[in-house]
Amino acid sequence: MRPAAVEARPISGLAALLGVPSAVHPPHPRGTRGVITGISIDSRRVQRGDLYVALPGSTAHGADFAAEASAAGAVAILTDAAGRERAVATGLPVLVVPDPRAVLGRVAAWVYGNPTADLTIIGVTGTSGKSTTTFLTEAGLRAAGHRTGLIGGVEIRVGDLRFPARLTTPEASELQALFALMREQGVTAAAMEVSSHALALGRVAEIIYDVAIFTNLSQDHLDFHRDLDDYFAAKARLFTPDHSRLGVVNIDDRYGRELAERAKIPITTFSPSGDADADWRVADVRLGADGSVFRVVGPGGVETDVSVALPGAFNVANALAALVALVEAGVPVPAAVAGIGMTTCVPGRMERVPGPGDIQVFVDYAHKPAAVESVLRSLRAVMGSGRRLVIVVGCGGDRDRGKRPLMGEAAARLADAAIFTNDNPRSEDPLAILAAMLSGALRVPAAERAHVIVEPDRAAAIDLAISTARSGDVVLVAGKGHEQGQYVGGRVIPFDDREVAAQAIARRARAHAAGLVGERAGGG
């Protein structure tokens, strides 16, 4: 994901940018004339003409792979004092700074000619809703006549091009290359997710967002952040002059209200609940199984009806966030409303699994306590009486352990039947993860608790939920959403919840046709 043509930058110019002595050993290796045409922090991804940035890591130093980078065509190396000797051994020009990660964004922007200066960019941060809000925002930009880009955890778009996503927010070197590609492809505006990791690690350095959105904040990523306050502090960095010109903030969220009060940039507030204190608010919400219709009231007497073809009250909040940000970015209200209304699906976000049958099956990325609770409440709100809600859910290994009991409790409290299964166990014992979820479920009084089943095999758990569902039931498969692999030990096993669910629906339909489906679903 790089532009085809990059203006060559002199190594001497990089030295001047960083304020370090001119690189030596030797000045012009292999006929490069001392110029840089790209940047990489991964020796396996180095292309000819690249600056290789050798970063210190938790288990190895990037300088350990300097020889491989040189062989791949790197023309210079940027590293720290610890990596200097190994970098110099390659014979390439070497520039040494105290903390190469801290300058990576600035260097990458310089290499690619500061591409974000030529784009309108809307950034979205928060615990839940980032992907959907980004998709809705990008659709609004398109409806306004922009050629658009999108960057997030689901996919990356550059005009008509599509790429798979590896991180919610790419590393600074990849991100600046991506924006340079957008500029080359004629993109004029982009919407992107901005993760707390990206803000804490400087991946979005040198990017000034025209508008930044805050959706909400709840427990997540406490394997990376010290606590919730540290997590919030990372998110709040986006709402400073170093990163954004204007903020759009959800004041229904307590952290959002705090952010609106202390942010160092102009803030426009919104309220999905209709709080009159907000600049923009929702009124007259009509929720449906296939989406919602609601009225938006804004400043200066603005009123408009909005339709979002994504079910759930939380998608009303996501649509309102996108609408407000689009208007603040200069998009006319009718175009913003039209774009939001055209978005019929966000992969793995409350995605309906098609297929014959008498039940409804949804796949959603909900993998944190508040998200599990929100999606279950939203489904319950649009279900008819007499129907049951069944959830299949697990928790990831090597991640925030504190949320496992909370997710188990939410599932057991709000569903009629809950099947606990593997998510991405990674290096952990799957049964230990399930035991933690079960401990949370047992906090719910027995009379109020869902019928809980533990089935470690995720495919079997999905099949169990669908094959034993009663006619009219709603089944939610939560946690992995759009993901197409399952991390088990050191392997990634091909696995897509949507495909597995579709196969189970087809088997159920065949069994139903043969008269083999009974009233068995998950007890009572």
Tab-separated table of C-alpha atoms in Angstrom, residues 194-442:
chain	number	residue	atom	x	y	z
A	194	VAL	CA	-7.813	6.008	15.725
A	195	SER	CA	-6.972	3.469	18.423
A	196	SER	CA	-5.639	4.211	21.878
A	197	HIS	CA	-2.534	2.201	20.960
A	198	ALA	CA	-1.968	4.475	17.970
A	199	LEU	CA	-2.217	7.572	20.142
A	200	ALA	CA	-0.001	6.182	22.918
A	201	LEU	CA	2.653	4.911	20.484
A	202	GLY	CA	2.702	7.957	18.209
A	203	ARG	CA	1.402	6.219	15.081
A	204	VAL	CA	-0.730	9.241	14.188
A	205	ALA	CA	1.969	11.833	14.827
A	206	GLU	CA	2.077	14.603	12.203
A	207	ILE	CA	-1.587	14.060	11.285
A	208	ILE	CA	-3.976	16.924	12.000
A	209	TYR	CA	-7.567	15.688	11.778
A	210	ASP	CA	-10.111	18.161	10.495
A	211	VAL	CA	-12.666	16.559	12.818
A	212	ALA	CA	-12.168	13.999	15.601
A	213	ILE	CA	-15.068	11.910	16.961
A	214	PHE	CA	-15.357	10.424	20.463
A	215	THR	CA	-17.985	7.648	20.625
A	216	ASN	CA	-17.743	6.278	24.192
A	217	LEU	CA	-15.348	4.640	26.635
A	218	SER	CA	-15.642	1.442	28.679
A	219	GLN	CA	-13.292	-1.280	29.907
A	220	ASP	CA	-10.953	-2.626	27.245
A	221	HIS	CA	-7.226	-2.904	26.525
A	222	LEU	CA	-6.232	-2.985	30.193
A	223	ASP	CA	-3.503	-5.424	29.185
A	224	PHE	CA	-1.880	-2.373	27.526
A	225	HIS	CA	-3.106	0.573	29.589
A	226	ARG	CA	-2.460	0.865	33.320
A	227	ASP	CA	-6.136	1.485	34.150
A	228	LEU	CA	-9.256	3.144	32.741
A	229	ASP	CA	-7.915	6.619	33.489
A	230	ASP	CA	-4.755	5.861	31.510
A	231	TYR	CA	-6.889	4.462	28.678
A	232	PHE	CA	-8.994	7.643	28.668
A	233	ALA	CA	-5.907	9.847	28.760
A	234	ALA	CA	-4.641	8.147	25.600
A	235	LYS	CA	-7.964	8.759	23.828
A	236	ALA	CA	-8.044	12.367	25.022
A	237	ARG	CA	-4.748	13.105	23.235
A	238	LEU	CA	-6.682	13.143	19.974
A	239	PHE	CA	-8.581	16.213	21.181
A	240	THR	CA	-5.569	18.501	21.395
A	241	PRO	CA	-4.192	21.002	18.845
A	242	ASP	CA	-1.349	18.607	18.016
A	243	HIS	CA	-3.855	16.165	16.525
A	244	SER	CA	-7.198	17.798	15.653
A	245	ARG	CA	-8.835	21.067	14.728
A	246	LEU	CA	-12.321	20.247	16.042
A	247	GLY	CA	-13.877	17.571	18.239
A	248	VAL	CA	-17.302	15.910	18.101
A	249	VAL	CA	-18.091	14.292	21.454
A	250	ASN	CA	-20.855	12.075	22.871
A	251	ILE	CA	-21.871	13.641	26.178
A	252	ASP	CA	-24.181	10.747	27.094
A	253	ASP	CA	-20.936	8.997	27.984
A	254	ARG	CA	-19.446	10.199	31.288
A	255	TYR	CA	-15.953	10.226	29.844
A	256	GLY	CA	-17.273	12.121	26.843
A	257	ARG	CA	-18.773	14.776	29.097
A	258	GLU	CA	-15.434	15.123	30.893
A	259	LEU	CA	-13.635	15.348	27.574
A	260	ALA	CA	-15.984	18.053	26.326
A	261	GLU	CA	-15.210	20.109	29.425
A	262	ARG	CA	-11.433	19.811	29.317
A	263	ALA	CA	-10.537	19.483	25.614
A	264	LYS	CA	-8.118	22.060	24.257
A	265	ILE	CA	-9.855	22.392	20.879
A	266	PRO	CA	-13.378	23.570	19.945
A	267	ILE	CA	-15.937	20.852	20.775
A	268	THR	CA	-19.357	20.140	19.285
A	269	THR	CA	-21.433	17.830	21.474
A	270	PHE	CA	-24.087	15.263	20.593
A	271	SER	CA	-26.534	13.173	22.593
A	272	PRO	CA	-28.137	9.936	21.315
A	273	SER	CA	-30.494	10.045	24.331
A	274	GLY	CA	-31.814	13.513	23.515
A	275	ASP	CA	-30.033	15.489	26.252
A	276	ALA	CA	-30.986	19.133	25.729
A	277	ASP	CA	-27.517	20.257	26.830
A	278	ALA	CA	-26.016	18.829	23.625
A	279	ASP	CA	-25.511	20.852	20.449
A	280	TRP	CA	-27.035	17.973	18.451
A	281	ARG	CA	-29.540	15.465	19.802
A	282	VAL	CA	-31.875	12.686	18.756
A	283	ALA	CA	-35.666	12.725	19.052
A	284	ASP	CA	-38.492	10.345	18.104
A	285	VAL	CA	-36.442	7.153	17.667
A	286	ARG	CA	-38.178	4.229	15.999
A	287	LEU	CA	-36.083	1.081	16.360
A	288	GLY	CA	-36.545	-1.878	14.031
A	289	ALA	CA	-35.000	-5.277	13.378
A	290	ASP	CA	-33.588	-4.007	10.073
A	291	GLY	CA	-32.590	-0.510	11.169
A	292	SER	CA	-33.946	2.645	12.726
A	293	VAL	CA	-35.510	5.970	11.818
A	294	PHE	CA	-35.012	9.007	14.025
A	295	ARG	CA	-35.139	12.779	14.019
A	296	VAL	CA	-32.044	14.894	14.598
A	297	VAL	CA	-32.263	18.362	16.132
A	298	GLY	CA	-29.241	20.623	15.713
A	299	PRO	CA	-28.134	24.212	16.291
A	300	GLY	CA	-29.751	27.081	14.442
A	301	GLY	CA	-33.085	25.312	14.075
A	302	VAL	CA	-31.730	22.390	12.042
A	303	GLU	CA	-34.073	19.390	12.027
A	304	THR	CA	-33.882	16.358	9.774
A	305	ASP	CA	-35.083	12.774	9.647
A	306	VAL	CA	-32.379	10.129	9.404
A	307	SER	CA	-32.675	6.473	8.452
A	308	VAL	CA	-29.921	3.993	9.277
A	309	ALA	CA	-30.189	0.472	7.870
A	310	LEU	CA	-28.222	-1.035	10.758
A	311	PRO	CA	-30.186	-2.411	13.736
A	312	GLY	CA	-29.716	-1.392	17.353
A	313	ALA	CA	-29.884	1.746	19.457
A	314	PHE	CA	-26.089	1.918	19.427
A	315	ASN	CA	-26.218	2.380	15.660
A	316	VAL	CA	-28.453	5.406	16.173
A	317	ALA	CA	-25.586	6.797	18.264
A	318	ASN	CA	-23.044	5.872	15.583
A	319	ALA	CA	-25.137	7.483	12.847
A	320	LEU	CA	-25.588	10.669	14.886
A	321	ALA	CA	-21.835	10.871	15.504
A	322	ALA	CA	-21.138	10.492	11.792
A	323	LEU	CA	-23.773	13.063	10.835
A	324	VAL	CA	-22.446	15.710	13.210
A	325	ALA	CA	-18.831	15.149	12.138
A	326	LEU	CA	-19.771	15.349	8.460
A	327	VAL	CA	-21.611	18.634	8.951
A	328	GLU	CA	-18.676	20.048	10.923
A	329	ALA	CA	-16.391	18.977	8.053
A	330	GLY	CA	-18.479	21.010	5.620
A	331	VAL	CA	-20.760	18.314	4.195
A	332	PRO	CA	-24.323	19.556	3.573
A	333	VAL	CA	-26.905	17.922	5.840
A	334	PRO	CA	-28.854	16.281	2.948
A	335	ALA	CA	-25.684	14.636	1.592
A	336	ALA	CA	-24.688	13.418	5.057
A	337	VAL	CA	-28.148	11.935	5.622
A	338	ALA	CA	-28.132	10.282	2.196
A	339	GLY	CA	-24.730	8.687	2.731
A	340	ILE	CA	-25.669	7.342	6.149
A	341	GLY	CA	-28.877	5.883	4.718
A	342	MET	CA	-26.990	4.085	1.932
A	343	THR	CA	-24.839	2.071	4.364
A	344	THR	CA	-26.585	-1.291	4.604
A	345	CYS	CA	-23.854	-3.410	6.176
A	346	VAL	CA	-20.589	-3.088	8.060
A	347	PRO	CA	-18.726	-6.428	7.955
A	348	GLY	CA	-18.975	-8.250	11.260
A	349	ARG	CA	-20.885	-5.433	12.957
A	350	MET	CA	-24.419	-6.608	13.735
A	351	GLU	CA	-24.247	-8.397	10.387
A	352	ARG	CA	-27.259	-10.524	9.532
A	353	VAL	CA	-26.297	-13.964	8.264
A	354	PRO	CA	-28.515	-14.780	5.276
A	355	GLY	CA	-30.011	-18.163	4.637
A	356	PRO	CA	-33.250	-20.111	4.731
A	357	GLY	CA	-34.802	-20.715	8.095
A	358	ASP	CA	-37.154	-19.543	10.789
A	359	ILE	CA	-34.586	-17.850	13.033
A	360	GLN	CA	-32.467	-14.711	12.825
A	361	VAL	CA	-28.686	-14.987	13.196
A	362	PHE	CA	-26.351	-12.031	13.690
A	363	VAL	CA	-22.550	-11.839	13.876
A	364	ASP	CA	-21.058	-8.982	15.852
A	365	TYR	CA	-17.557	-7.960	16.938
A	366	ALA	CA	-18.677	-7.306	20.544
A	367	HIS	CA	-15.664	-8.406	22.597
A	368	LYS	CA	-15.870	-6.226	25.693
A	369	PRO	CA	-18.432	-6.109	28.516
A	370	ALA	CA	-20.207	-2.892	27.530
A	371	ALA	CA	-20.443	-3.988	23.887
A	372	VAL	CA	-21.912	-7.380	24.802
A	373	GLU	CA	-24.467	-5.674	27.018
A	374	SER	CA	-25.310	-3.064	24.376
A	375	VAL	CA	-25.851	-5.506	21.540
A	376	LEU	CA	-27.974	-7.849	23.662
A	377	ARG	CA	-30.157	-4.988	24.889
A	378	SER	CA	-30.536	-3.697	21.337
A	379	LEU	CA	-31.634	-7.079	20.017
A	380	ARG	CA	-34.017	-7.553	22.918
A	381	ALA	CA	-35.617	-4.187	22.180
A	382	VAL	CA	-36.696	-5.225	18.661
A	383	MET	CA	-37.626	-8.854	19.350
A	384	GLY	CA	-41.231	-9.924	19.492
A	385	SER	CA	-42.688	-11.465	22.621
A	386	GLY	CA	-42.181	-15.184	23.094
A	387	ARG	CA	-38.889	-15.220	21.224
A	388	ARG	CA	-35.639	-16.126	22.912
A	389	LEU	CA	-32.207	-14.576	22.639
A	390	VAL	CA	-29.229	-16.935	22.393
A	391	ILE	CA	-25.603	-15.776	22.478
A	392	VAL	CA	-22.389	-17.572	21.547
A	393	VAL	CA	-19.441	-15.730	23.076
A	394	GLY	CA	-15.828	-16.166	24.179
A	395	CYS	CA	-12.899	-14.047	25.356
A	396	GLY	CA	-9.481	-13.606	23.778
A	397	GLY	CA	-6.327	-14.954	25.373
A	398	ASP	CA	-3.269	-12.827	26.230
A	399	ARG	CA	-5.554	-9.804	26.613
A	400	ASP	CA	-7.353	-7.952	29.413
A	401	ARG	CA	-8.248	-10.726	31.886
A	402	GLY	CA	-10.440	-8.493	34.024
A	403	LYS	CA	-13.175	-8.271	31.415
A	404	ARG	CA	-13.768	-12.049	31.191
A	405	PRO	CA	-16.049	-12.393	34.245
A	406	LEU	CA	-17.807	-9.180	33.234
A	407	MET	CA	-18.559	-10.528	29.755
A	408	GLY	CA	-19.769	-13.824	31.195
A	409	GLU	CA	-22.027	-11.965	33.612
A	410	ALA	CA	-23.480	-9.718	30.886
A	411	ALA	CA	-24.255	-12.701	28.655
A	412	ALA	CA	-25.851	-14.693	31.491
A	413	ARG	CA	-27.910	-11.730	32.691
A	414	LEU	CA	-29.274	-10.509	29.354
A	415	ALA	CA	-29.659	-13.604	27.153
A	416	ASP	CA	-32.009	-16.555	27.531
A	417	ALA	CA	-29.297	-19.035	26.611
A	418	ALA	CA	-25.534	-18.419	26.612
A	419	ILE	CA	-22.973	-20.729	25.072
A	420	PHE	CA	-19.435	-19.939	26.230
A	421	THR	CA	-16.737	-20.957	23.770
A	422	ASN	CA	-13.242	-20.186	22.503
A	423	ASP	CA	-12.510	-16.856	20.870
A	424	ASN	CA	-8.780	-16.430	20.119
A	425	PRO	CA	-7.124	-18.275	23.039
A	426	ARG	CA	-3.616	-17.526	21.731
A	427	SER	CA	-1.055	-18.879	24.217
A	428	GLU	CA	-3.491	-19.329	27.134
A	429	ASP	CA	-5.354	-22.410	28.321
A	430	PRO	CA	-8.833	-22.084	26.757
A	431	LEU	CA	-10.464	-23.806	29.712
A	432	ALA	CA	-9.005	-21.248	32.130
A	433	ILE	CA	-10.535	-18.442	30.041
A	434	LEU	CA	-13.900	-20.194	30.037
A	435	ALA	CA	-13.702	-20.757	33.796
A	436	ALA	CA	-13.249	-17.000	34.307
A	437	MET	CA	-16.308	-16.289	32.143
A	438	LEU	CA	-18.310	-18.882	34.058
A	439	SER	CA	-17.361	-17.292	37.380
A	440	GLY	CA	-18.967	-14.075	36.161
A	441	ALA	CA	-22.096	-15.880	34.998
A	442	LEU	CA	-22.530	-17.409	38.443
